[in-house]
Amino acid sequence: MPSRTALIHQLHVELQGIEPPIWRRLEVPAHMSLPQLHITLQIAMGWENYHLHEFRAGGKCYGEPDPEDNHFGMEVLNQRRRKLGTLLAEGDSFEYLYDFGDGWLHTVTREAISRPIPRKRYPVCLAGDRSAPPEDVGGPFAYQRYLEALFDPKHPEHRFLLEWRGRFQPEEFSVAQVNRQLAAAFPARRQSAPRRRTAPLPLAPATFEEEFDVIVNSIIHTGRLPKFRPRD
C-alpha cells in the first residue's frame, strides 16, 4: 500500500454562484503544496493570477499571511507549510477563494483516491465545462449583466464591453489546452542515468620492454594509447 503522500486525489472544482455550472475535474498528487495547487486551479479554471487567494478548510484559512491584515479576525496560516493531503485531512471538501474583490468562491470536492499510474504526468485535467469569467468583471451578479450586454448589440454598454475585453465565448473550454499549460507549469522530472563504474587503470609494466609491447598491441587492436596507473 503506497504512503499517503504517494496517492492521487481526484478533485471536482466548481465555481459558485454561476449557472450553468463552471467546473473542472482534476487528478492531483497528495504531496502537492498549496502554492502549487493554486497554480493548478488558476490554469484549470482559466484565471490569470492577477489577485490574492486563500484556501479554507476545517474552520482554518491558508494563504499568504499579512501582519497588517487581521482578515476579519481570522488568522491566516502560511500556505507554504501545507500540502493538499494535509488539507484534505480536514474532510472531503474545502474552498478556494480567488480575488477578494470579485469574490470568486470555488468548492473543491475529493471524488476518489487512487495510486499514481507510472509515467503519467500529474496534475492533469480530466474534464470540465465552460470558461471562467473574465478577470475584474465584478463577481457573479456582474458577470451575468456582462453577458447580457455583450451579446445584445442594442445594449448601451455593448460597445464599451467589446472594447474593454474583446469577444468572449462563455461556453469555450479545452481539456487539451489546459493540460498543455499544466505540463509547461509542472515539467516532468528527468531521471539521471546511473553513473558507470569504471574499472581501475592497470599498473604500469615493470620494464620498458613490457611497456613497449603493451603500447604496440593497444595501438594495433584499439587505435589508442593505453593508460596506466603509476607504480608506487
Short mmCIF file of C-alpha atoms in Angstrom, two decimals:
data_model
loop_
_atom_site.label_atom_id
_atom_site.label_comp_id
_atom_site.label_asym_id
_atom_site.label_seq_id
_atom_site.Cartn_x
_atom_site.Cartn_y
_atom_site.Cartn_z
CA MET A 1 0.00 0.00 0.00
CA PRO A 2 1.58 3.33 -1.02
CA SER A 3 2.04 6.08 1.53
CA ARG A 4 -0.49 8.89 1.79
CA THR A 5 1.89 11.29 0.07
CA ALA A 6 2.17 8.95 -2.95
CA LEU A 7 -1.59 8.94 -3.59
CA ILE A 8 -3.53 10.77 -6.30
CA HIS A 9 -6.67 12.75 -5.41
CA GLN A 10 -9.41 13.19 -7.99
CA LEU A 11 -10.92 16.62 -7.38
CA HIS A 12 -14.13 18.22 -8.63
CA VAL A 13 -13.86 22.02 -8.73
CA GLU A 14 -16.97 24.16 -9.18
CA LEU A 15 -17.29 27.94 -9.28
CA GLN A 16 -20.12 29.07 -7.02
CA GLY A 17 -22.90 31.49 -7.98
CA ILE A 18 -22.88 30.75 -11.73
CA GLU A 19 -25.45 28.87 -13.83
CA PRO A 20 -24.94 26.75 -15.88
CA PRO A 21 -22.08 25.44 -13.73
CA ILE A 22 -18.43 26.15 -14.50
CA TRP A 23 -16.47 23.11 -13.30
CA ARG A 24 -13.31 21.03 -13.72
CA ARG A 25 -12.23 17.51 -12.79
CA LEU A 26 -8.56 17.12 -11.90
CA GLU A 27 -6.11 14.48 -10.72
CA VAL A 28 -3.58 15.97 -8.32
CA PRO A 29 -0.80 14.37 -6.20
CA ALA A 30 -1.41 14.38 -2.45
CA HIS A 31 2.08 15.80 -1.84
CA MET A 32 1.38 18.92 -3.93
CA SER A 33 1.91 22.12 -1.93
CA LEU A 34 -0.89 24.68 -1.65
CA PRO A 35 1.03 27.26 -3.75
CA GLN A 36 1.31 24.60 -6.47
CA LEU A 37 -2.38 23.76 -6.08
CA HIS A 38 -3.17 27.46 -6.50
CA ILE A 39 -1.30 27.50 -9.83
CA THR A 40 -3.09 24.30 -10.88
CA LEU A 41 -6.50 25.82 -10.16
CA GLN A 42 -5.59 29.06 -11.93
CA ILE A 43 -4.63 27.16 -15.09
CA ALA A 44 -7.54 24.72 -14.96
CA MET A 45 -10.18 27.39 -14.45
CA GLY A 46 -8.64 29.88 -16.87
CA TRP A 47 -7.87 32.65 -14.39
CA GLU A 48 -4.86 34.92 -14.97
CA ASN A 49 -3.37 35.01 -11.44
CA TYR A 50 -3.84 38.76 -11.00
CA HIS A 51 -5.28 38.72 -7.48
CA LEU A 52 -4.91 37.31 -3.98
CA HIS A 53 -6.31 33.96 -2.98
CA GLU A 54 -6.87 31.73 0.03
CA PHE A 55 -7.88 28.19 0.95
CA ARG A 56 -10.49 27.45 3.62
CA ALA A 57 -10.84 24.08 5.33
CA GLY A 58 -11.99 22.93 8.76
CA GLY A 59 -12.53 26.47 10.01
CA LYS A 60 -8.97 27.46 9.08
CA CYS A 61 -7.68 29.82 6.43
CA TYR A 62 -4.48 29.27 4.43
CA GLY A 63 -2.80 31.88 2.26
CA GLU A 64 -0.05 34.49 2.33
CA PRO A 65 -0.06 35.95 5.89
CA ASP A 66 -0.05 39.73 6.13
CA PRO A 67 0.68 41.13 9.63
CA GLU A 68 -1.28 44.32 8.78
CA ASP A 69 -4.45 42.46 7.77
CA ASN A 70 -6.46 40.73 10.51
CA HIS A 71 -8.69 39.17 7.84
CA PHE A 72 -11.93 39.73 9.77
CA GLY A 73 -10.37 38.37 12.93
CA MET A 74 -9.34 35.04 11.34
CA GLU A 75 -5.70 34.02 11.44
CA VAL A 76 -4.24 33.32 8.02
CA LEU A 77 -1.92 30.31 8.19
CA ASN A 78 1.06 30.11 5.88
CA GLN A 79 0.04 28.06 2.84
CA ARG A 80 3.66 27.17 2.07
CA ARG A 81 3.70 24.85 5.07
CA ARG A 82 0.68 22.84 3.90
CA LYS A 83 0.11 20.21 1.25
CA LEU A 84 -3.08 19.05 -0.43
CA GLY A 85 -3.11 15.78 1.51
CA THR A 86 -2.90 17.66 4.81
CA LEU A 87 -5.70 19.99 3.77
CA LEU A 88 -7.98 17.10 2.83
CA ALA A 89 -7.36 15.51 6.22
CA GLU A 90 -9.90 18.11 7.47
CA GLY A 91 -12.61 16.49 5.28
CA ASP A 92 -13.51 15.62 1.70
CA SER A 93 -14.01 19.22 0.57
CA PHE A 94 -12.59 22.70 1.01
CA GLU A 95 -12.99 26.16 -0.51
CA TYR A 96 -10.70 28.18 -2.74
CA LEU A 97 -11.35 31.92 -2.88
CA TYR A 98 -9.80 33.94 -5.69
CA ASP A 99 -9.92 37.75 -6.00
CA PHE A 100 -11.21 39.16 -2.72
CA GLY A 101 -12.91 42.00 -4.64
CA ASP A 102 -14.92 39.95 -7.13
CA GLY A 103 -15.16 37.07 -4.63
CA TRP A 104 -14.83 34.02 -6.87
CA LEU A 105 -15.51 31.14 -4.49
CA HIS A 106 -14.76 27.58 -5.65
CA THR A 107 -15.90 24.41 -3.91
CA VAL A 108 -13.28 21.67 -4.26
CA THR A 109 -14.51 18.15 -3.52
CA ARG A 110 -12.49 14.95 -3.40
CA GLU A 111 -14.23 12.35 -5.54
CA ALA A 112 -11.73 9.48 -5.40
CA ILE A 113 -8.26 8.38 -4.27
CA SER A 114 -6.04 6.22 -6.45
CA ARG A 115 -2.50 5.04 -6.96
CA PRO A 116 -0.36 7.01 -9.42
CA ILE A 117 -0.01 5.45 -12.86
CA PRO A 118 3.65 5.00 -13.86
CA ARG A 119 4.87 7.58 -16.40
CA LYS A 120 1.58 9.51 -16.22
CA ARG A 121 2.05 13.23 -15.65
CA TYR A 122 0.32 14.99 -12.78
CA PRO A 123 -1.53 17.27 -12.26
CA VAL A 124 -3.88 16.53 -15.13
CA CYS A 125 -7.32 17.76 -16.15
CA LEU A 126 -9.82 15.02 -16.98
CA ALA A 127 -12.92 17.04 -17.88
CA GLY A 128 -14.68 20.35 -17.45
CA ASP A 129 -17.26 22.70 -18.85
CA ARG A 130 -17.44 26.40 -19.75
CA SER A 131 -14.91 29.19 -19.48
CA ALA A 132 -14.17 31.09 -16.30
CA PRO A 133 -15.46 34.70 -16.30
CA PRO A 134 -13.10 37.48 -17.40
CA GLU A 135 -10.85 38.97 -14.74
CA ASP A 136 -12.22 42.07 -12.96
CA VAL A 137 -15.75 41.63 -14.32
CA GLY A 138 -17.14 42.30 -10.84
CA GLY A 139 -18.34 38.96 -9.42
CA PRO A 140 -21.18 36.52 -10.20
CA PHE A 141 -24.02 39.05 -10.49
CA ALA A 142 -21.95 41.48 -12.54
CA TYR A 143 -20.86 38.60 -14.79
CA GLN A 144 -24.49 37.86 -15.72
CA ARG A 145 -25.05 41.52 -16.61
CA TYR A 146 -21.79 41.48 -18.60
CA LEU A 147 -23.01 38.53 -20.71
CA GLU A 148 -26.38 40.17 -21.34
CA ALA A 149 -24.73 43.36 -22.60
CA LEU A 150 -22.02 41.54 -24.56
CA PHE A 151 -24.47 39.50 -26.63
CA ASP A 152 -27.02 42.26 -27.15
CA PRO A 153 -25.80 44.72 -29.82
CA LYS A 154 -28.52 47.17 -28.77
CA HIS A 155 -27.41 47.24 -25.13
CA PRO A 156 -25.97 50.66 -24.17
CA GLU A 157 -22.80 49.04 -22.75
CA HIS A 158 -22.27 46.61 -25.63
CA ARG A 159 -19.62 48.64 -27.49
CA PHE A 160 -17.78 49.59 -24.28
CA LEU A 161 -17.51 45.94 -23.16
CA LEU A 162 -16.25 44.84 -26.57
CA GLU A 163 -13.54 47.48 -26.38
CA TRP A 164 -12.73 46.55 -22.76
CA ARG A 165 -12.23 42.82 -23.18
CA GLY A 166 -12.88 41.91 -26.80
CA ARG A 167 -15.01 38.98 -27.80
CA PHE A 168 -15.66 36.36 -25.12
CA GLN A 169 -17.14 32.88 -25.51
CA PRO A 170 -18.52 31.62 -22.17
CA GLU A 171 -19.06 28.07 -23.47
CA GLU A 172 -15.49 27.53 -24.63
CA PHE A 173 -13.30 25.05 -22.77
CA SER A 174 -10.46 22.79 -23.93
CA VAL A 175 -9.08 19.94 -21.80
CA ALA A 176 -6.14 19.62 -24.19
CA GLN A 177 -5.20 23.28 -23.82
CA VAL A 178 -5.37 23.10 -20.03
CA ASN A 179 -3.15 20.02 -19.99
CA ARG A 180 -0.59 21.68 -22.25
CA GLN A 181 -0.41 24.58 -19.82
CA LEU A 182 -0.18 22.26 -16.82
CA ALA A 183 2.63 20.32 -18.48
CA ALA A 184 4.52 23.58 -19.06
CA ALA A 185 3.98 24.71 -15.46
CA PHE A 186 4.94 21.33 -13.98
CA PRO A 187 7.60 19.78 -16.26
CA ALA A 188 8.38 16.12 -15.78
CA ARG A 189 11.45 15.39 -13.73
CA ARG A 190 14.28 13.88 -15.71
CA GLN A 191 15.82 10.86 -14.11
CA SER A 192 19.58 10.97 -14.35
CA ALA A 193 21.22 7.90 -15.84
CA PRO A 194 23.10 5.74 -13.35
CA ARG A 195 26.79 6.52 -13.27
CA ARG A 196 29.01 3.89 -14.79
CA ARG A 197 31.52 2.21 -12.59
CA THR A 198 34.88 2.34 -14.32
CA ALA A 199 37.46 -0.34 -13.71
CA PRO A 200 40.73 0.88 -12.14
CA LEU A 201 43.61 1.50 -14.53
CA PRO A 202 46.14 -1.32 -14.82
CA LEU A 203 49.54 -0.91 -13.20
CA ALA A 204 52.28 0.31 -15.48
CA PRO A 205 54.51 -2.54 -16.75
CA ALA A 206 57.58 -3.23 -14.67
CA THR A 207 60.07 -2.84 -17.52
CA PHE A 208 60.40 -0.64 -20.56
CA GLU A 209 60.24 -3.67 -22.89
CA GLU A 210 56.91 -4.81 -21.38
CA GLU A 211 55.50 -1.31 -21.59
CA PHE A 212 56.55 -1.03 -25.24
CA ASP A 213 54.82 -4.32 -26.11
CA VAL A 214 51.59 -3.21 -24.39
CA ILE A 215 51.61 0.12 -26.22
CA VAL A 216 52.13 -1.53 -29.61
CA ASN A 217 49.35 -4.09 -29.03
CA SER A 218 46.93 -1.39 -27.86
CA ILE A 219 47.56 0.74 -30.93
CA ILE A 220 47.12 -2.27 -33.24
CA HIS A 221 43.86 -3.50 -31.64
CA THR A 222 42.19 -0.27 -30.44
CA GLY A 223 43.98 2.55 -32.22
CA ARG A 224 44.57 4.27 -28.87
CA LEU A 225 47.42 4.66 -26.43
CA PRO A 226 46.88 2.73 -23.22
CA LYS A 227 46.59 4.39 -19.81
CA PHE A 228 48.45 3.11 -16.77
CA ARG A 229 48.30 3.58 -13.04
CA PRO A 230 51.77 4.53 -11.82
CA ARG A 231 53.57 2.13 -9.57
CA ASP A 232 54.42 3.28 -6.05
#
